[in-house]
Short mmCIF file of C-alpha atoms in Angstrom, two decimals:
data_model
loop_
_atom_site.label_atom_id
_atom_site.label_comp_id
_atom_site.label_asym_id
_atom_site.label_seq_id
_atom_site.Cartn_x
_atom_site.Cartn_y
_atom_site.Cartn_z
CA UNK A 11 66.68 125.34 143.64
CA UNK A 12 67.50 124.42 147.27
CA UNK A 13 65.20 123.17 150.11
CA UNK A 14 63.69 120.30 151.42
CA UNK A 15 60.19 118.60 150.47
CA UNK A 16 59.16 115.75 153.65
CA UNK A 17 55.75 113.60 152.19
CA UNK A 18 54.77 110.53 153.49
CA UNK A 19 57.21 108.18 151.11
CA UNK A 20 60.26 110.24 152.72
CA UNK A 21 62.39 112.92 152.27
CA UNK A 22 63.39 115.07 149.23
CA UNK A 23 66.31 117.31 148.96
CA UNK A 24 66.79 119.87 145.78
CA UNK A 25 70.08 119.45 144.00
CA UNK A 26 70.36 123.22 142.88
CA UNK A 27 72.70 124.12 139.82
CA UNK A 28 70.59 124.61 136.41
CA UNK A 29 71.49 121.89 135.29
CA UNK A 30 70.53 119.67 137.95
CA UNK A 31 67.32 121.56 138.60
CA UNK A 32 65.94 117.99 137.11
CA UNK A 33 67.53 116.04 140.02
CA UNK A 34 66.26 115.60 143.70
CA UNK A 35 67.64 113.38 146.94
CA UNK A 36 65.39 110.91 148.33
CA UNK A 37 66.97 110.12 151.73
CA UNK A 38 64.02 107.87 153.29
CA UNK A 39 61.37 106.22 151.52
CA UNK A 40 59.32 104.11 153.43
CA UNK A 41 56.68 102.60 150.31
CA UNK A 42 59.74 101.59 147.69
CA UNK A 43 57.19 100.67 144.97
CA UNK A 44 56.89 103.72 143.01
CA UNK A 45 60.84 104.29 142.73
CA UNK A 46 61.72 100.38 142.78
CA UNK A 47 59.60 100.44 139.76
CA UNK A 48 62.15 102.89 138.12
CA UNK A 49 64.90 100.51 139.03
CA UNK A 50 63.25 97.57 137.53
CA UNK A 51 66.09 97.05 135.08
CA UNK A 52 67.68 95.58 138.08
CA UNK A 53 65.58 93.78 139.91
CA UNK A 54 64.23 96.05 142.71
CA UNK A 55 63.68 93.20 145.58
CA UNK A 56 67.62 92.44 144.98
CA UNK A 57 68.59 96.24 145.26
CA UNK A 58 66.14 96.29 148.60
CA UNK A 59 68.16 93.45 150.01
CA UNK A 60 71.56 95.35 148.93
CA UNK A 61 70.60 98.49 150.70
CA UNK A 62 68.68 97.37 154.20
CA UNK A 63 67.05 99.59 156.03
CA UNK A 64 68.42 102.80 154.25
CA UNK A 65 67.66 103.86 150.85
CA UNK A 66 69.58 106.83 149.52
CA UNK A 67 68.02 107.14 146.24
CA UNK A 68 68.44 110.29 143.59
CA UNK A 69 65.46 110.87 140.71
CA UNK A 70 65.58 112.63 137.79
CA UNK A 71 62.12 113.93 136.90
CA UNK A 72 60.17 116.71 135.14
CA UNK A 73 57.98 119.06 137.53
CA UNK A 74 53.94 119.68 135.98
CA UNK A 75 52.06 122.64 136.69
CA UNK A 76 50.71 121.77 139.74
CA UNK A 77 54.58 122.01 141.04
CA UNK A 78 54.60 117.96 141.38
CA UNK A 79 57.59 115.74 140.04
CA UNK A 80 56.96 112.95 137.58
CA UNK A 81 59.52 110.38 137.92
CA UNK A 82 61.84 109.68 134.86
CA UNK A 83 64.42 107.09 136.10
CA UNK A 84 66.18 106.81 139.25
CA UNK A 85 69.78 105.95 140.99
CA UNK A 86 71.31 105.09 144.16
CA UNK A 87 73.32 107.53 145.79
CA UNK A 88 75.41 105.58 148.06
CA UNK A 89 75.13 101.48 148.13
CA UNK A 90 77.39 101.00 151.19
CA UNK A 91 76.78 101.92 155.33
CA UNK A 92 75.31 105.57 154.53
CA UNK A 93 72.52 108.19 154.72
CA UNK A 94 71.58 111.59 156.06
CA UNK A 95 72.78 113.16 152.03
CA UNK A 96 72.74 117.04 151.75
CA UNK A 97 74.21 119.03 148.78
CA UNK A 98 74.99 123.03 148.83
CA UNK A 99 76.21 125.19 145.78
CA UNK A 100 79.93 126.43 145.22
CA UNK A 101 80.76 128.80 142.97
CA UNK A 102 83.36 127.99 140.77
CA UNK A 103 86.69 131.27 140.01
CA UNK A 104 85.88 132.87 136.93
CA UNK A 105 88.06 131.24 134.43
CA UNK A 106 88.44 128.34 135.66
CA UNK A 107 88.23 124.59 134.52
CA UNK A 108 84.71 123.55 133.26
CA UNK A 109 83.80 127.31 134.78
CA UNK A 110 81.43 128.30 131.36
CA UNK A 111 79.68 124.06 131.52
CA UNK A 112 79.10 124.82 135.16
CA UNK A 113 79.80 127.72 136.76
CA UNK A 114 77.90 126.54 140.07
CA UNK A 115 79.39 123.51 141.48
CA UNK A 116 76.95 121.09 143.37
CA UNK A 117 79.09 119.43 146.64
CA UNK A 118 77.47 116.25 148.43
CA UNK A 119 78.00 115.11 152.11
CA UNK A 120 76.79 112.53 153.74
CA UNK A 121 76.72 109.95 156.93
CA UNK A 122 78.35 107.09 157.13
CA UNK A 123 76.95 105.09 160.17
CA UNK A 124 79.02 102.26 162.00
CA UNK A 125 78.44 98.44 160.98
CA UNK A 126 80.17 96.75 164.10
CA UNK A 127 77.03 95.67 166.01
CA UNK A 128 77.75 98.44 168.36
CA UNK A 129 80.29 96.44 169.60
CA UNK A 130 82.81 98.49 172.00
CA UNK A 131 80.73 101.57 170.82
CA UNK A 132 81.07 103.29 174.48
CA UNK A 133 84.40 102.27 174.96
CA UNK A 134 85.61 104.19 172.02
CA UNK A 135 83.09 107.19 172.35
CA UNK A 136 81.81 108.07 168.63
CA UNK A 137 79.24 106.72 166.07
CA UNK A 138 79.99 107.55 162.22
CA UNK A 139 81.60 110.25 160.23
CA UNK A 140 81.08 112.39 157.43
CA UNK A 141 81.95 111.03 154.13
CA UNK A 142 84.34 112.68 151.08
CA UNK A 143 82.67 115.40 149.84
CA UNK A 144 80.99 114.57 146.60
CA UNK A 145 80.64 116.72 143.13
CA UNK A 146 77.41 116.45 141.62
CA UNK A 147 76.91 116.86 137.78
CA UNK A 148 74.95 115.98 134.87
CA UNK A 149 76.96 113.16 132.96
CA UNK A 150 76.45 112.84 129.25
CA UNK A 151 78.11 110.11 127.14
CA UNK A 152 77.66 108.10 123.98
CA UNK A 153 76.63 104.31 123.77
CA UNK A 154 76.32 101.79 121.01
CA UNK A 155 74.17 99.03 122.82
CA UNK A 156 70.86 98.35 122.57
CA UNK A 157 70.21 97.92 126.29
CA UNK A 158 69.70 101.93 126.47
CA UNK A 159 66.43 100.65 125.74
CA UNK A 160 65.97 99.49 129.13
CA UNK A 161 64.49 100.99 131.86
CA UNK A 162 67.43 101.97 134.89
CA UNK A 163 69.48 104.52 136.46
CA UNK A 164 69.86 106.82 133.00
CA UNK A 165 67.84 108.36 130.31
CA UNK A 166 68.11 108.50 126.81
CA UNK A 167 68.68 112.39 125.37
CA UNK A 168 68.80 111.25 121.34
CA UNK A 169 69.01 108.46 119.02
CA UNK A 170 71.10 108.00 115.74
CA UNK A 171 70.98 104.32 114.27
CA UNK A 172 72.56 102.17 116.86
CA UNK A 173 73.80 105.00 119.19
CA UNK A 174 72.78 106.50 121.76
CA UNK A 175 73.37 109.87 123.80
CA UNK A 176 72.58 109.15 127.74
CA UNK A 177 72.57 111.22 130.39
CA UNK A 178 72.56 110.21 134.13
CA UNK A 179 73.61 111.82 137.72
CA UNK A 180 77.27 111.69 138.15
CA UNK A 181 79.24 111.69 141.37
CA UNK A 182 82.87 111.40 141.92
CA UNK A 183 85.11 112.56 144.79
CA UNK A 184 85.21 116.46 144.89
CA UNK A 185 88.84 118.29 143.57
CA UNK A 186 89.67 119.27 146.70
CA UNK A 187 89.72 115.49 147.51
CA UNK A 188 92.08 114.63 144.57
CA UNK A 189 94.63 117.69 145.74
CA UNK A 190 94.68 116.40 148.80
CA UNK A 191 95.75 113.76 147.64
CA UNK A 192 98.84 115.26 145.89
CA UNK A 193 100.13 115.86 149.43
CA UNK A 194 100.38 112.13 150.14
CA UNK A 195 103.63 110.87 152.18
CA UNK A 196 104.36 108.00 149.90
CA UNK A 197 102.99 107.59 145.91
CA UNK A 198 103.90 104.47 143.89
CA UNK A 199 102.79 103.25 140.32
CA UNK A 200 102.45 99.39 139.45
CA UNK A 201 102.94 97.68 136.10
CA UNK A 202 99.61 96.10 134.25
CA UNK A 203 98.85 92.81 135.32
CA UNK A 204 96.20 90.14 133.37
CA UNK A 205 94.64 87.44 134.58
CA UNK A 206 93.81 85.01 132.29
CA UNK A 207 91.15 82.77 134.15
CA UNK A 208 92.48 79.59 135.69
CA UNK A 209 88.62 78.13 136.67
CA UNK A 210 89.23 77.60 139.76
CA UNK A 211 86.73 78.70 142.18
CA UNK A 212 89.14 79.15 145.46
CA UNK A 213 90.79 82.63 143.74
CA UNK A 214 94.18 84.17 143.06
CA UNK A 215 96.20 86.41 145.04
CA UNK A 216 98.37 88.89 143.72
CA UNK A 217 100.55 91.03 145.97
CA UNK A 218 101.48 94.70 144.79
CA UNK A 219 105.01 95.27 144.23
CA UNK A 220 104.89 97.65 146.92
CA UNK A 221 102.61 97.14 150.38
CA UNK A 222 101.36 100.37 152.33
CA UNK A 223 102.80 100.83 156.12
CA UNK A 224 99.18 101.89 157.64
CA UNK A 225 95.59 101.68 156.48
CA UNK A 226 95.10 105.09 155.72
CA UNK A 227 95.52 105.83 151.59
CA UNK A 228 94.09 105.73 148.29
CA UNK A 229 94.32 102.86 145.56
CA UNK A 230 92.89 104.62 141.80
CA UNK A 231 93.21 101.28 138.68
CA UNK A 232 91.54 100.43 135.66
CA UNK A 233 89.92 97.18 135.20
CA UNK A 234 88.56 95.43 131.73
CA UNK A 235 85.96 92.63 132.59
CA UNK A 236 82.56 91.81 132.00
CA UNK A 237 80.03 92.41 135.11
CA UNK A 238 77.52 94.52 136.10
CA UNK A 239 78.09 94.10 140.23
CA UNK A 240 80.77 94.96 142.37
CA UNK A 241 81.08 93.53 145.53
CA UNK A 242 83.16 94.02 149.05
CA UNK A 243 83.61 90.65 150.74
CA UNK A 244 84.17 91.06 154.38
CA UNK A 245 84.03 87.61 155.28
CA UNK A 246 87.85 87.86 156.46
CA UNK A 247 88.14 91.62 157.16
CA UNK A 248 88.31 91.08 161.21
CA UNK A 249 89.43 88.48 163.53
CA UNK A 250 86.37 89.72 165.86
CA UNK A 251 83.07 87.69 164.28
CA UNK A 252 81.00 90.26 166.58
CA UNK A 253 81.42 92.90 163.74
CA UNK A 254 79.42 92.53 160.60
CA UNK A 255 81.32 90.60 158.02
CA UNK A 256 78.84 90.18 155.81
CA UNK A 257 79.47 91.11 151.94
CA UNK A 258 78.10 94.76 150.03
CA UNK A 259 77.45 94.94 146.68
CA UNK A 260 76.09 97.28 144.02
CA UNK A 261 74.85 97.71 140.50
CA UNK A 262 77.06 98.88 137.60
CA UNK A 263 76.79 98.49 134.12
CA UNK A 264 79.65 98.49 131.82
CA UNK A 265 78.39 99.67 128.18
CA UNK A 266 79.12 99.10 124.48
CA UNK A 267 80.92 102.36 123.55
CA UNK A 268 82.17 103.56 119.67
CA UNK A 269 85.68 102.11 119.33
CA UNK A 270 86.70 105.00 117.47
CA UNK A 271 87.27 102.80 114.48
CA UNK A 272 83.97 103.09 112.14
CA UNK A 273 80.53 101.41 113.47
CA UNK A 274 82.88 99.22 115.37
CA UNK A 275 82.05 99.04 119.23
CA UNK A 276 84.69 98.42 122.98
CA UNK A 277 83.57 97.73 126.19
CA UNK A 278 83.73 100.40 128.78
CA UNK A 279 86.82 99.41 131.67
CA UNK A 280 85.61 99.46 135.05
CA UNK A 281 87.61 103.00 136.61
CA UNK A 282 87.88 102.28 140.33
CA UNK A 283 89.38 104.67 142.81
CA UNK A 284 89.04 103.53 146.21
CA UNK A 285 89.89 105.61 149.62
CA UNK A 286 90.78 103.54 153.03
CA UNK A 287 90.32 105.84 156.17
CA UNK A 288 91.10 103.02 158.98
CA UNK A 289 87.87 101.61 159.34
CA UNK A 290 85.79 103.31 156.64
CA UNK A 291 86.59 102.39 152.90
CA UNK A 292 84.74 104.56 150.00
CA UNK A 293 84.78 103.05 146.39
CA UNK A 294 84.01 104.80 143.50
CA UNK A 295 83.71 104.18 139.75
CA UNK A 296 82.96 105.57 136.30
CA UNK A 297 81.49 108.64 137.77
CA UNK A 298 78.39 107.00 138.57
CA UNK A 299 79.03 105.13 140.82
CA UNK A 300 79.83 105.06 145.38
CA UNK A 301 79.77 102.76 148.03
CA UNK A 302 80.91 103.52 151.54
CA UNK A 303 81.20 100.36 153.37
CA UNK A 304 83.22 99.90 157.04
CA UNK A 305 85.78 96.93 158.03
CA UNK A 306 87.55 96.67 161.12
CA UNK A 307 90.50 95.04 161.16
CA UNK A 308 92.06 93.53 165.05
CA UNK A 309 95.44 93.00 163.93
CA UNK A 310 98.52 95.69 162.92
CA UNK A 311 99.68 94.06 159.87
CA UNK A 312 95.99 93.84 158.24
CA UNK A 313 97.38 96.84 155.32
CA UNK A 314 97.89 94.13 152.44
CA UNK A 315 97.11 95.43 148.88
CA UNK A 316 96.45 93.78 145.94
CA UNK A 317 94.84 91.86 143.36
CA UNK A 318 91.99 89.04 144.46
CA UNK A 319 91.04 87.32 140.83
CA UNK A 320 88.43 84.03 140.30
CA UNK A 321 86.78 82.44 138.00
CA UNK A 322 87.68 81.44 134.28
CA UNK A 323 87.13 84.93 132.69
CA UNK A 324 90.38 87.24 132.23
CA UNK A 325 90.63 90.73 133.61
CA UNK A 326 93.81 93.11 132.67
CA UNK A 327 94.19 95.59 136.00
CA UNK A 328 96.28 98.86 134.49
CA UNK A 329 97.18 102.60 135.48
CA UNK A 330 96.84 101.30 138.81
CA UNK A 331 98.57 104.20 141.49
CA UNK A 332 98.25 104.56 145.27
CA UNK A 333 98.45 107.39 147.30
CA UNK A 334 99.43 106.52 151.09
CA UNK A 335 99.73 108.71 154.04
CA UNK A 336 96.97 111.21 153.49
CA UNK A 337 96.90 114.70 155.14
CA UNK A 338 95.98 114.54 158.73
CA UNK A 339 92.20 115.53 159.48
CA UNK A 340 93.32 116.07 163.50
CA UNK A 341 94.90 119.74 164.32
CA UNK A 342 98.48 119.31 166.00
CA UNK A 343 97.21 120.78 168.96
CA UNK A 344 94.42 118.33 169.56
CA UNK A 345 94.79 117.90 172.94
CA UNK A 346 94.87 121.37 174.16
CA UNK A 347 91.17 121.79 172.31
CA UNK A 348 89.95 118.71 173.75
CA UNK A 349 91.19 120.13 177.66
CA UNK A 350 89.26 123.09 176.94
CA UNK A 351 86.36 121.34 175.74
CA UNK A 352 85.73 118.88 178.92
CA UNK A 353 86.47 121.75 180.74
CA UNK A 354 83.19 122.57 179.59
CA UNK A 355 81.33 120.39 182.15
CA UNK A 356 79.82 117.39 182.71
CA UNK A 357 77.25 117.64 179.89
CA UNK A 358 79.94 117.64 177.42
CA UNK A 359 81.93 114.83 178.72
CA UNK A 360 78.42 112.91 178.93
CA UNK A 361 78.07 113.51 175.20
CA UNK A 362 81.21 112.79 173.99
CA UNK A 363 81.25 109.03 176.02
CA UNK A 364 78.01 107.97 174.44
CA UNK A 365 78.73 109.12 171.16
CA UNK A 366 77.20 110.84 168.45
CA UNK A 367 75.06 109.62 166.18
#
């Protein structure tokens, strides 16, 4: 399944494999009711707020005979600065990894639009960029916690005593993403680090061992804490108070999971892997979850990395690698293609001074 459905509450995009054929894109909805009401579980007036005027939604539904979808439960594709979502099929080499569970991968794209307030927007002469491209799948996992019961951004497939088989939409950066990264400049590993809660509400900051030279690379850790929000604060990401420094934040739970020893039980660690592309910075955790959000630093030395802790609760940050210089997206011979392109005329110059957006 592949095509586009446009109704009066937005926009509908088919996400195509077989075993998606349950899933569909919203990209606009304009009367947030019906699929707020999905997202009860976490308070849909909240969730507005978080995403503003765009609401990038995904819902998992059953289709009647009549060829309309009945709602199930529903997710958020993107919490950050993003929308315009489209996915197309890849087929996977015969053979190859996770080839027989899907032998159709489903790859997402999307928009991410500028937060600076359009300030400087002509001067610089372009208006967003594409995100990473996304895989799409049907994730399946196993919880002990009785707050499967509630209604949110998963479904249950089976019950046995106190567990629980979910399923959900998952989304993580595609593999061609993570062998780019392999070409990297510069890779360095850090040593675990806990933070045992001080209570003091003005924060601790930890330096890594190691500090990247630019702003363009790729920080993957593992965190263990109790919280079902993460959150970007921006409040000090520019010297320039034109540009929005206001904070993003999304939903995540972390579940009960079997410990592997008897009925016993662990909490899930929070996975993060997080890309920074200059201005645009694209988080993602536990396969479920991505926010795009933008920051534009003024000065040359804004690269610092490392650990920002509060609060009296502990949090242990391990496996905790970064990947800096990434693999240039601009040919060598730039310049030459961008001769022959104003050569074009004064149409194209016009276009590329105002932007695209």
């Amino acid at each position: 399944m592949q095509g586009t459905i446009a109704g009066p509450n937005g926009v509908v995009t088919g996400a195509g494999t077989s075993s998606l054929l349950s899933f569909v894109l919203v990209q606009k909805v304009t009367n947030r009711a019906p699929v707020g009401a999905i997202l009860s579980a976490w308070a849909p007036k909240e969730v507005a707020r978080w995403l503003g005027n765009h609401w990038p939604l995904w819902v998992r539904g059953n289709y009647s005979d009549a060829a309309q979808m009945v709602p199930e439960y529903a997710g958020v594709v993107d919490w950050g600065e993003t929308y315009a979502f489209m996915s197309f099929p890849i087929p996977r080499k015969k053979g190859s990894k996770d080839y027989k569970n899907q032998p159709t991968r489903q790859i997402l794209f999307g928009w991410t639009y500028e937060d600076d307030n359009n300030y400087g927007l002509l001067a610089k002469g372009w208006n967003g960029a594409f995100t990473l491209p996304r895989d799409m799948f049907v994730k399946k996992w196993t919880v002990r916690d009785p707050r499967a019961e509630e209604r949110g951004s998963w479904g249950i497939v089976s019950r046995s005593g106190s567990s629980y088989d979910l399923e959900t939409l998952g989304s993580r950066p595609a593999e061609e993403v993570d062998a780019l990264m392999n070409e990297s400049k510069t890779k360095w590993s850090e040593k675990s680090w806990t933070y045992s809660g001080s209570g003091l509400n003005n924060g601790t900051w930890k330096a890594l061992s190691k500090q990247p030279k630019s702003r363009f690379y790729v920080l993957s850790a593992t965190l263990a804490f109790n919280t079902e929000t993460i959150r970007v604060d921006r409040s000090k990401s520019s010297l320039v108070t034109g540009f929005n420094l206001g904070p993003e934040a999304g939903k995540l739970r972390l579940w009960n999971v079997p410990s592997g020893k008897g009925n016993g039980t662990k909490l899930e660690t929070l996975d993060l892997k997080v890309f920074v592309d200059n201005s645009i910075v694209e988080i993602y955790a536990n396969d479920v979850f991505a926010m795009t959000t933008r920051i534009y630093p003024w000065r040359d030395d804004s690269n610092g990395l490392g650990y920002y802790t509060s609060g009296s609760s502990s949090v242990k940050y391990s496996n905790v690698k970064v990947w800096e210089g990434l693999t240039n997206a601009w040919p060598s011979d730039l310049p030459t293609r961008l001769t022959s392109l104003f050569g074009m005329g004064p149409m194209c110059l016009g276009l590329v001074g105002k932007g695209f957006s």
